Short mmCIF file of C-alpha atoms in Angstrom, two decimals:
data_model
loop_
_atom_site.label_atom_id
_atom_site.label_comp_id
_atom_site.label_asym_id
_atom_site.label_seq_id
_atom_site.Cartn_x
_atom_site.Cartn_y
_atom_site.Cartn_z
CA MET A 185 28.41 -8.58 -16.95
CA GLN A 186 25.52 -7.16 -15.02
CA PRO A 187 25.93 -3.45 -13.76
CA VAL A 188 25.50 -2.83 -10.03
CA VAL A 189 24.67 -0.10 -7.49
CA ASN A 190 25.52 -0.26 -4.21
CA GLY A 191 25.58 -4.00 -4.17
CA ILE A 192 22.31 -4.35 -6.03
CA PRO A 193 22.02 -5.59 -9.51
CA THR A 194 20.63 -2.92 -12.29
CA VAL A 195 19.71 -3.02 -15.58
CA GLY A 196 21.43 -1.69 -18.28
CA PRO A 197 19.44 -0.51 -21.48
CA HIS A 198 19.80 -3.44 -23.77
CA ARG A 199 18.49 -5.62 -20.88
CA HIS A 200 16.02 -3.19 -20.27
CA ALA A 201 14.51 -3.03 -24.37
CA ALA A 202 15.03 -7.33 -23.80
CA ALA A 203 12.72 -7.25 -21.44
CA VAL A 204 9.86 -5.07 -22.31
CA GLU A 205 10.03 -7.16 -26.05
CA ARG A 206 9.31 -10.35 -23.60
CA LEU A 207 6.67 -8.91 -22.54
CA SER A 208 5.02 -7.52 -25.03
CA ALA A 209 5.34 -10.70 -27.28
CA SER A 210 3.89 -12.63 -24.34
CA TYR A 211 0.79 -9.75 -24.75
CA ARG A 212 0.71 -10.72 -29.02
CA ALA A 213 0.90 -14.35 -27.91
CA ILE A 214 -2.40 -14.21 -25.41
CA PRO A 215 -5.49 -14.83 -27.30
CA PRO A 216 -8.09 -12.08 -28.61
CA GLY A 217 -10.53 -12.20 -25.83
CA ALA A 218 -8.48 -14.16 -23.33
CA PRO A 219 -7.97 -12.55 -19.66
CA VAL A 220 -4.79 -10.42 -19.35
CA ARG A 221 -2.70 -11.19 -16.14
CA LEU A 222 0.96 -10.84 -14.85
CA ALA A 223 2.62 -14.10 -14.76
CA LYS A 224 4.14 -13.48 -11.18
CA ARG A 225 4.41 -15.42 -7.97
CA THR A 226 3.67 -13.09 -5.72
CA SER A 227 0.88 -10.10 -4.68
CA ASN A 228 -0.25 -7.63 -1.79
CA LEU A 229 -3.91 -8.14 -3.55
CA PHE A 230 -6.10 -9.03 -1.26
CA ARG A 231 -9.15 -10.16 -3.63
CA PRO A 232 -9.50 -13.71 -4.64
CA ARG A 233 -8.89 -13.57 -8.36
CA THR A 234 -10.34 -16.68 -10.66
CA ARG A 235 -7.86 -18.75 -11.92
CA LEU A 236 -6.37 -18.49 -15.09
CA ASP A 237 -5.87 -21.37 -18.14
CA VAL A 238 -3.99 -19.31 -20.39
CA PRO A 239 0.03 -17.79 -20.06
CA GLY A 240 0.06 -14.40 -18.06
CA LEU A 241 2.28 -11.39 -18.95
CA ASP A 242 6.45 -12.41 -18.76
CA VAL A 243 7.38 -9.76 -16.83
CA SER A 244 10.83 -11.44 -16.44
CA GLY A 245 13.87 -8.69 -16.21
CA LEU A 246 11.57 -5.90 -15.59
CA ASP A 247 12.56 -6.13 -11.59
CA ARG A 248 16.13 -3.75 -11.18
CA VAL A 249 16.63 -0.49 -10.96
CA ILE A 250 17.80 0.90 -13.76
CA SER A 251 19.80 3.77 -13.15
CA ILE A 252 19.94 6.68 -10.15
CA ASP A 253 21.31 10.57 -10.51
CA PRO A 254 22.23 11.57 -6.66
CA GLU A 255 22.36 14.82 -8.36
CA GLY A 256 19.06 15.40 -9.77
CA ARG A 257 17.69 13.06 -7.14
CA THR A 258 15.62 10.62 -9.48
CA ALA A 259 15.65 7.34 -10.68
CA ASP A 260 14.75 5.02 -13.26
CA VAL A 261 13.05 2.21 -11.84
CA GLN A 262 11.50 -0.99 -14.10
CA GLY A 263 8.20 -1.72 -13.20
CA MET A 264 8.31 -5.05 -11.13
CA CYS A 265 11.20 -3.59 -8.83
CA THR A 266 9.74 -4.00 -5.16
CA TYR A 267 10.64 -1.10 -2.94
CA GLU A 268 12.82 -3.41 -0.67
CA ASP A 269 15.62 -3.40 -3.49
CA LEU A 270 14.65 0.21 -4.46
CA VAL A 271 15.40 1.62 -1.06
CA ASP A 272 18.35 -0.80 -0.95
CA ALA A 273 20.01 0.62 -3.59
CA THR A 274 18.88 4.32 -2.89
CA LEU A 275 19.87 4.80 0.56
CA PRO A 276 23.47 4.33 0.25
CA HIS A 277 23.30 7.77 -1.88
CA GLY A 278 21.22 9.65 0.88
CA LEU A 279 18.12 9.14 -0.51
CA MET A 280 15.13 7.07 -0.63
CA PRO A 281 11.25 7.29 -2.84
CA TYR A 282 9.11 9.81 -1.45
CA VAL A 283 6.72 7.69 -0.04
CA VAL A 284 7.61 4.10 0.61
CA PRO A 285 4.89 1.86 1.24
CA GLN A 286 5.13 -0.27 4.62
CA LEU A 287 6.00 -3.73 3.03
CA ARG A 288 8.52 -4.67 1.36
CA THR A 289 8.03 -6.31 -1.34
CA ILE A 290 5.32 -3.95 -2.83
CA THR A 291 6.59 -2.97 -6.54
CA LEU A 292 6.92 0.23 -7.27
CA GLY A 293 4.92 -0.33 -10.19
CA GLY A 294 1.77 -1.87 -8.03
CA ALA A 295 2.17 1.16 -6.04
CA VAL A 296 1.75 3.60 -8.95
CA THR A 297 -0.93 1.68 -10.55
CA GLY A 298 -2.87 0.73 -7.33
CA LEU A 299 -2.88 3.19 -4.18
CA GLY A 300 0.41 3.17 -1.78
CA ILE A 301 0.35 4.96 1.67
CA GLU A 302 3.19 5.74 4.57
CA SER A 303 3.85 8.25 7.57
CA SER A 304 5.52 10.60 4.78
CA SER A 305 2.49 10.80 3.01
CA PHE A 306 1.01 14.01 5.18
CA ARG A 307 4.04 15.65 3.37
CA ASN A 308 4.66 13.87 0.20
CA GLY A 309 0.62 12.61 -0.69
CA LEU A 310 1.18 9.19 -2.40
CA PRO A 311 3.69 7.53 -4.35
CA HIS A 312 2.39 8.37 -7.95
CA GLU A 313 2.55 12.08 -7.02
CA SER A 314 6.48 11.81 -7.33
CA VAL A 315 6.80 9.60 -10.54
CA LEU A 316 8.27 12.43 -13.47
CA GLU A 317 7.14 10.04 -16.22
CA MET A 318 6.78 6.45 -16.67
CA ASP A 319 6.35 3.95 -19.96
CA VAL A 320 3.49 1.65 -19.95
CA LEU A 321 1.91 -1.04 -21.77
CA THR A 322 -1.52 -0.14 -22.77
CA GLY A 323 -4.57 -2.11 -24.43
CA SER A 324 -3.04 -1.23 -27.87
CA GLY A 325 0.27 -3.19 -27.49
CA GLU A 326 2.11 -0.64 -27.55
CA VAL A 327 4.36 0.76 -24.97
CA VAL A 328 4.15 4.68 -24.99
CA THR A 329 5.77 7.72 -22.17
CA ALA A 330 3.44 9.09 -20.40
CA ALA A 331 4.25 12.59 -18.31
CA PRO A 332 2.06 15.26 -16.60
CA GLY A 333 1.72 18.20 -18.81
CA GLY A 334 3.25 15.97 -21.83
CA PRO A 335 2.78 13.47 -24.14
CA ASN A 336 -0.12 10.93 -23.03
CA ASP A 337 -1.18 12.95 -20.40
CA GLU A 338 -5.15 11.57 -20.11
CA LEU A 339 -2.89 8.57 -19.22
CA PHE A 340 -0.68 9.51 -16.87
CA ARG A 341 -3.40 11.38 -14.56
CA THR A 342 -6.20 8.17 -14.67
CA PHE A 343 -3.27 5.25 -14.11
CA PRO A 344 -3.16 5.86 -10.48
CA ASN A 345 -5.35 3.15 -8.81
CA SER A 346 -6.59 1.67 -12.31
CA TYR A 347 -5.07 -1.84 -11.51
CA GLY A 348 -3.76 -2.87 -14.60
CA SER A 349 -7.10 -2.12 -16.94
CA LEU A 350 -5.07 0.63 -18.35
CA GLY A 351 -1.73 -1.15 -18.54
CA TYR A 352 1.30 -2.15 -16.99
CA ALA A 353 4.28 0.44 -16.51
CA THR A 354 8.09 -1.12 -17.66
CA ARG A 355 9.98 1.87 -16.44
CA ILE A 356 9.28 4.97 -14.06
CA ARG A 357 11.21 7.75 -13.13
CA ILE A 358 10.38 9.08 -9.13
CA ALA A 359 11.57 11.75 -7.82
CA LEU A 360 13.73 11.12 -4.76
CA GLU A 361 14.36 13.10 -1.27
CA PRO A 362 17.14 13.27 1.29
CA VAL A 363 17.18 11.34 4.26
CA GLN A 364 18.99 11.07 7.88
CA PRO A 365 20.50 8.10 9.19
CA ARG A 366 17.85 7.50 12.06
CA VAL A 367 14.35 8.64 12.56
CA ARG A 368 13.68 9.81 16.29
CA LEU A 369 9.97 8.99 17.69
CA ARG A 370 7.38 10.12 19.80
CA HIS A 371 4.36 8.30 20.82
CA VAL A 372 1.85 10.72 22.19
CA ARG A 373 -1.16 9.49 22.91
CA VAL A 374 -4.58 11.24 22.23
CA PRO A 375 -7.74 11.29 23.14
CA ILE A 376 -10.15 10.13 20.89
CA GLU A 377 -12.24 13.53 21.10
CA LYS A 378 -9.31 15.34 20.51
CA LEU A 379 -7.75 13.01 17.05
CA ASP A 380 -8.95 15.28 14.36
CA ALA A 381 -8.15 18.76 15.96
CA THR A 382 -4.26 16.66 16.59
CA VAL A 383 -4.22 15.57 13.18
CA ALA A 384 -5.04 18.82 11.79
CA ARG A 385 -2.92 20.86 13.72
CA LEU A 386 0.21 18.31 13.06
CA VAL A 387 -0.23 18.28 9.48
CA GLU A 388 -0.51 22.22 8.85
CA THR A 389 2.99 22.81 11.36
CA HIS A 390 4.71 19.89 10.78
CA GLU A 391 5.90 20.40 14.23
CA HIS A 392 5.19 19.35 17.89
CA ASP A 393 6.43 20.99 20.64
CA GLY A 394 8.80 23.13 18.88
CA ASP A 395 10.32 19.81 17.66
CA PRO A 396 9.84 19.25 13.58
CA VAL A 397 7.54 16.03 12.30
CA ASP A 398 9.10 14.28 8.93
CA PHE A 399 6.60 11.48 9.70
CA LEU A 400 3.10 11.00 11.22
CA ASP A 401 0.97 7.68 11.64
CA GLY A 402 -0.76 6.03 14.68
CA VAL A 403 -2.48 2.98 16.18
CA ALA A 404 -5.71 3.06 17.83
CA PHE A 405 -5.94 0.08 19.92
CA SER A 406 -9.20 0.63 21.56
CA PRO A 407 -11.96 3.26 21.68
CA ASP A 408 -9.95 5.02 24.55
CA GLU A 409 -6.14 4.34 23.51
CA VAL A 410 -5.32 6.40 20.73
CA TYR A 411 -1.35 7.14 19.54
CA LEU A 412 0.22 8.99 17.08
CA THR A 413 3.67 8.67 16.65
CA LEU A 414 5.48 11.74 15.27
CA GLY A 415 8.75 11.04 13.47
CA THR A 416 11.90 13.37 13.31
CA TRP A 417 14.71 12.78 11.23
CA ASP A 418 17.97 12.20 13.42
CA PRO A 419 21.20 13.21 11.58
CA THR A 420 23.82 11.03 14.35
CA GLU A 421 24.90 7.67 13.39
CA GLY A 422 24.67 4.85 15.62
CA PRO A 423 21.89 1.84 16.33
CA GLY A 424 18.34 1.63 16.71
CA SER A 425 15.48 -0.22 18.66
CA ASP A 426 15.47 -3.79 16.90
CA TYR A 427 12.03 -4.91 16.44
CA THR A 428 13.31 -8.00 14.04
CA GLY A 429 13.88 -10.00 16.89
CA GLN A 430 11.78 -10.94 20.18
CA ARG A 431 10.00 -7.84 20.60
CA VAL A 432 7.18 -6.22 18.34
CA PHE A 433 6.81 -2.84 17.18
CA TYR A 434 3.34 -2.00 17.27
CA ARG A 435 3.25 -3.09 20.83
CA SER A 436 6.34 -0.57 21.71
CA LEU A 437 3.70 2.49 21.13
CA GLN A 438 2.19 1.12 24.17
CA GLU A 439 4.99 0.42 26.14
CA ARG A 440 7.82 3.65 25.79
CA SER A 441 7.20 7.33 24.90
CA GLU A 442 10.04 8.07 22.89
CA ASP A 443 12.09 5.45 20.62
CA VAL A 444 15.11 5.90 17.78
CA LEU A 445 15.32 3.28 14.73
CA THR A 446 17.44 3.37 11.73
CA THR A 447 16.48 4.71 8.81
CA LEU A 448 16.35 0.79 7.44
CA ASP A 449 14.55 -0.40 10.30
CA TYR A 450 12.15 2.32 10.16
CA LEU A 451 10.66 1.91 6.77
CA TRP A 452 10.17 -1.70 7.54
CA ARG A 453 9.14 -1.20 11.10
CA TRP A 454 5.76 -2.65 10.07
CA ASP A 455 6.68 -5.31 7.57
CA THR A 456 8.25 -7.72 9.99
CA ASP A 457 4.91 -8.42 11.59
CA TRP A 458 2.60 -7.10 8.85
CA PHE A 459 1.78 -4.72 11.11
CA TRP A 460 0.08 -6.95 13.84
CA CYS A 461 -1.42 -9.68 11.74
CA SER A 462 1.80 -12.29 12.46
CA ARG A 463 -0.33 -12.89 15.58
CA ALA A 464 -2.60 -14.67 13.35
CA PHE A 465 0.17 -17.02 12.64
CA GLY A 466 1.25 -17.27 16.64
CA ALA A 467 4.44 -15.65 15.33
CA GLN A 468 4.45 -13.03 18.20
CA HIS A 469 4.32 -15.55 21.01
CA PRO A 470 7.68 -15.77 22.77
CA ALA A 471 8.31 -19.36 22.01
CA VAL A 472 7.31 -19.50 18.68
CA ARG A 473 9.13 -16.64 17.94
CA ARG A 474 12.58 -17.70 19.12
CA VAL A 475 12.15 -20.89 16.11
CA TRP A 476 10.52 -19.02 13.68
CA PRO A 477 13.56 -17.94 11.30
CA ARG A 478 14.29 -13.83 11.12
CA ARG A 479 14.42 -14.26 7.39
CA TRP A 480 10.52 -15.79 7.51
CA ARG A 481 9.26 -12.92 9.29
CA ARG A 482 8.34 -10.44 6.65
CA SER A 483 4.78 -10.09 5.25
CA ASP A 484 5.34 -11.70 2.24
CA VAL A 485 6.10 -15.17 3.92
CA TYR A 486 2.52 -14.19 5.77
CA HIS A 487 0.81 -13.58 2.72
CA ARG A 488 1.69 -16.57 1.19
CA LEU A 489 -0.13 -18.68 4.22
CA VAL A 490 -2.75 -16.45 3.67
CA GLY A 491 -2.85 -18.20 0.41
CA LEU A 492 -3.10 -21.45 1.18
CA GLU A 493 -5.58 -21.07 3.45
CA HIS A 494 -7.63 -19.47 0.80
CA ARG A 495 -6.88 -22.36 -1.63
CA PHE A 496 -7.39 -25.14 0.93
CA GLY A 497 -9.21 -24.00 3.93
CA ALA A 498 -7.92 -26.09 6.29
CA TYR A 499 -8.53 -23.69 9.11
CA ALA A 500 -12.08 -22.66 8.49
CA ARG A 501 -12.76 -26.52 8.29
CA VAL A 502 -11.13 -26.78 11.82
CA GLN A 503 -13.20 -24.11 13.09
CA ARG A 504 -16.47 -25.34 11.73
CA LEU A 505 -15.45 -28.84 13.61
CA ARG A 506 -14.85 -26.83 16.62
CA GLY A 507 -18.49 -25.30 16.55
CA ARG A 508 -17.30 -21.73 15.64
CA PRO A 509 -19.20 -19.83 13.10
CA ASP A 510 -18.10 -18.57 9.93
CA VAL A 511 -15.92 -15.64 9.50
CA GLU A 512 -16.24 -12.84 6.89
CA ARG A 513 -12.71 -11.02 6.15
CA VAL A 514 -12.47 -7.45 6.45
CA VAL A 515 -9.10 -6.22 5.36
CA GLN A 516 -9.71 -2.65 4.25
CA ASP A 517 -8.04 0.65 3.77
CA VAL A 518 -10.26 3.45 3.71
CA GLU A 519 -9.64 7.72 3.88
CA ILE A 520 -11.57 9.44 5.65
CA PRO A 521 -11.31 13.16 5.58
CA VAL A 522 -10.39 15.55 8.98
CA GLY A 523 -12.92 16.26 10.86
CA ARG A 524 -15.17 12.88 10.65
CA VAL A 525 -12.47 10.16 11.64
CA ALA A 526 -13.48 10.00 15.12
CA ASP A 527 -17.09 9.73 14.20
CA PHE A 528 -16.24 6.85 11.85
CA LEU A 529 -14.05 5.28 14.25
CA GLY A 530 -17.23 5.43 16.72
CA TRP A 531 -19.21 3.82 13.96
CA PHE A 532 -16.58 1.07 13.14
CA ASP A 533 -16.17 0.42 17.01
CA GLU A 534 -20.33 -0.24 17.46
CA ARG A 535 -20.43 -2.23 13.87
CA VAL A 536 -17.55 -4.08 13.24
CA GLY A 537 -15.32 -3.49 17.07
CA MET A 538 -12.12 -4.88 15.28
CA ARG A 539 -8.88 -3.35 16.50
CA PRO A 540 -6.16 -2.30 16.69
CA VAL A 541 -6.70 -0.07 13.50
CA TRP A 542 -3.97 2.05 11.66
CA LEU A 543 -4.16 5.66 11.08
CA CYS A 544 -2.26 7.57 8.44
CA PRO A 545 -2.73 11.28 7.52
CA LEU A 546 -2.03 12.23 3.93
CA ARG A 547 -3.08 14.96 1.55
CA LEU A 548 -2.19 15.75 -1.91
CA ARG A 549 0.67 17.60 -2.72
CA ASP A 550 0.79 21.11 -3.30
CA ALA A 551 0.01 21.72 -7.11
CA ASP A 552 3.14 23.29 -8.15
CA GLY A 553 5.20 19.44 -6.86
CA PRO A 554 6.71 17.41 -9.41
CA GLY A 555 4.56 15.09 -10.43
CA SER A 556 1.16 16.41 -8.81
CA ALA A 557 -1.86 16.79 -10.69
CA ARG A 558 -4.21 18.73 -10.50
CA ALA A 559 -6.83 15.86 -9.82
CA TRP A 560 -6.79 11.80 -9.60
CA PRO A 561 -9.68 10.84 -11.59
CA LEU A 562 -9.99 7.44 -10.54
CA TYR A 563 -9.68 8.73 -6.71
CA PRO A 564 -10.66 11.84 -6.51
CA LEU A 565 -9.44 12.97 -3.22
CA GLU A 566 -9.70 16.76 -2.71
CA PRO A 567 -6.60 18.82 -3.16
CA GLY A 568 -6.23 20.80 -0.31
CA ARG A 569 -7.92 18.77 2.36
CA THR A 570 -6.66 16.64 5.22
CA TYR A 571 -7.59 12.87 5.21
CA VAL A 572 -6.88 9.99 7.69
CA ASN A 573 -6.38 6.39 6.20
CA VAL A 574 -7.74 3.88 8.65
CA GLY A 575 -6.19 0.44 7.81
CA PHE A 576 -8.21 -2.43 9.54
CA TRP A 577 -7.38 -6.11 8.23
CA GLY A 578 -8.61 -9.43 9.81
CA ALA A 579 -12.09 -11.67 10.00
CA VAL A 580 -15.09 -10.84 12.02
CA PRO A 581 -18.07 -13.73 13.13
CA ILE A 582 -20.83 -14.14 10.58
CA ALA A 583 -23.91 -12.87 12.65
CA PRO A 584 -26.73 -15.41 12.56
CA GLY A 585 -29.25 -14.68 9.42
CA ALA A 586 -26.58 -12.52 7.80
CA GLU A 587 -24.63 -13.30 4.94
CA ASP A 588 -20.74 -13.28 4.28
CA GLY A 589 -19.85 -9.67 2.70
CA ASP A 590 -22.64 -7.53 4.98
CA VAL A 591 -20.21 -6.61 7.29
CA ASN A 592 -17.83 -4.90 4.44
CA ARG A 593 -21.20 -3.55 2.30
CA ALA A 594 -21.68 -1.94 5.74
CA ILE A 595 -18.19 -0.02 5.56
CA GLU A 596 -18.58 0.83 2.08
CA ASP A 597 -21.69 2.61 3.00
CA ALA A 598 -20.31 4.18 6.05
CA VAL A 599 -17.19 5.71 4.27
CA THR A 600 -19.57 7.12 1.53
CA ALA A 601 -21.35 8.57 3.90
CA HIS A 602 -18.06 10.49 5.82
CA GLY A 603 -16.99 11.89 2.69
CA GLY A 604 -14.35 8.88 2.10
CA HIS A 605 -12.71 6.83 -0.02
CA LYS A 606 -11.87 3.47 -0.28
CA SER A 607 -9.10 1.86 -2.17
CA LEU A 608 -9.39 -1.36 -4.23
CA TYR A 609 -6.81 -4.08 -3.26
CA SER A 610 -9.55 -5.84 -0.84
CA ASP A 611 -12.80 -7.41 -1.42
CA ALA A 612 -15.48 -4.82 -2.98
CA TYR A 613 -19.24 -4.66 -3.09
CA TYR A 614 -20.14 -1.64 -5.02
CA THR A 615 -23.00 -2.17 -7.49
CA ARG A 616 -22.26 -0.99 -11.13
CA GLU A 617 -23.54 2.27 -10.88
CA GLU A 618 -21.97 3.37 -7.57
CA PHE A 619 -18.48 2.25 -8.54
CA ASP A 620 -18.35 4.20 -11.40
CA ARG A 621 -19.89 7.53 -9.85
CA LEU A 622 -16.91 6.65 -7.23
CA TYR A 623 -14.13 6.23 -8.94
CA ALA A 624 -14.84 8.22 -12.49
CA GLY A 625 -15.97 5.19 -14.69
CA SER A 626 -16.88 7.67 -17.48
CA THR A 627 -13.36 8.90 -17.71
CA LEU A 628 -11.84 5.69 -17.19
CA THR A 629 -13.96 4.58 -20.08
CA GLU A 630 -12.57 7.61 -22.27
CA VAL A 631 -8.88 6.60 -21.80
CA ARG A 632 -9.60 3.09 -22.51
CA ARG A 633 -11.09 3.86 -25.68
CA ILE A 634 -7.87 5.80 -26.88
CA HIS A 635 -5.35 3.13 -25.38
CA ASP A 636 -7.35 0.39 -25.39
CA PRO A 637 -9.57 0.36 -28.41
CA ASP A 638 -10.29 -3.54 -28.44
CA ASP A 639 -10.95 -3.68 -24.84
CA ARG A 640 -8.59 -6.42 -24.42
CA LEU A 641 -7.76 -5.39 -20.84
CA THR A 642 -10.09 -6.52 -17.59
CA GLY A 643 -11.97 -3.33 -17.11
CA LEU A 644 -11.51 -2.06 -13.10
CA TYR A 645 -14.85 -2.43 -11.96
CA GLU A 646 -14.24 -6.26 -13.25
CA LYS A 647 -11.19 -6.78 -11.36
CA ALA A 648 -12.19 -5.27 -8.17
CA VAL A 649 -16.00 -5.96 -7.60
CA ALA A 650 -16.04 -9.11 -10.00
CA ARG A 651 -12.91 -10.54 -9.01
CA ARG A 652 -11.36 -11.18 -12.61
#
């Protein structure tokens, strides 16, 4: 009988071992020289990829929690387990992961080999910084254990932001932190000229007007309308605001200065409407919303709709028939150092003009924190420095004489000019030389030489830029 933790199916050691063996066998079955890719139906990537004719890696049976240690505040989790299932298993213990990315179907393995962020990142860093150890199927076909300062430390440090170019995590042990029943919110409007200083103060002090700040993010609706949302743990039981019905969370920032959500609803407050992107499907129109089932108000449903459009292009054809210009997709998350954020937003308004945008402060965890590395080579943020993740997701018209990709290339140049970095879940246009300089190409090459001596796994540049 399959074990259960708080109503969530878990996996015992024998079934986990069998699932890992199926994964390894499927890897051995892929012909040398053929691309290696996970065989899964869902993805949170926004990089279109070439279609494959060879089978992918069998990840069936690798999507569960293995065990939770409430006293030690740790969890052993399979790599394909979604944060939705992970949170459902940990919250009844009064615990949650240090960072819970905002979309339900992001997997733990995906957040560690890619990048995840949320409103606890100003104090807890990025998801991979709370990893204590992990098992990885490498390009050599071996499953190895990697831990900070321990075995395969070079793989542990280089794995974040490698997007499968170094292998795939089968088991991850993470640290957990205590939670309270609810989260109280204050939506504070901040003049753009004071944004950098305000973020710096909140990150440094973890308090505002004498109240603790446990969570911090925000939304810029326009150049002169910016809100920071300050979240504080609330120990009292009770209901909170419901944004899974007719009301839409991001609009509440403009409508009220204070709010309260249950912890579970707070963690998924952005998922219901994919931040604000559900409006592209009409899902925020009151009439449509009344008939759109709640179970389909989820980021993975919207992502599937986007995937269908990428595949068939129906909407694009209709737009052309209406005489409207083609559009360039601009879907990016970038890290800008505090002190340069307002400047970057000013450039962004002038060159791109897309609003709203998400603002999420982050800072690498203190060097003595569990799992915290001296450096993360493939995403070299500076320890001790505060950044703001600026997220913008939409499309802009392609100007006459311009080419698809011009806006994204300009954004990449501006991010570099402002001392920032961008994540690689979406389109990238860097040259090979730029890419290797920004994402530690020489370090990645050396680690691949150790763990993928036959060069079987697709390289990071080939994945991120060449869309392989």
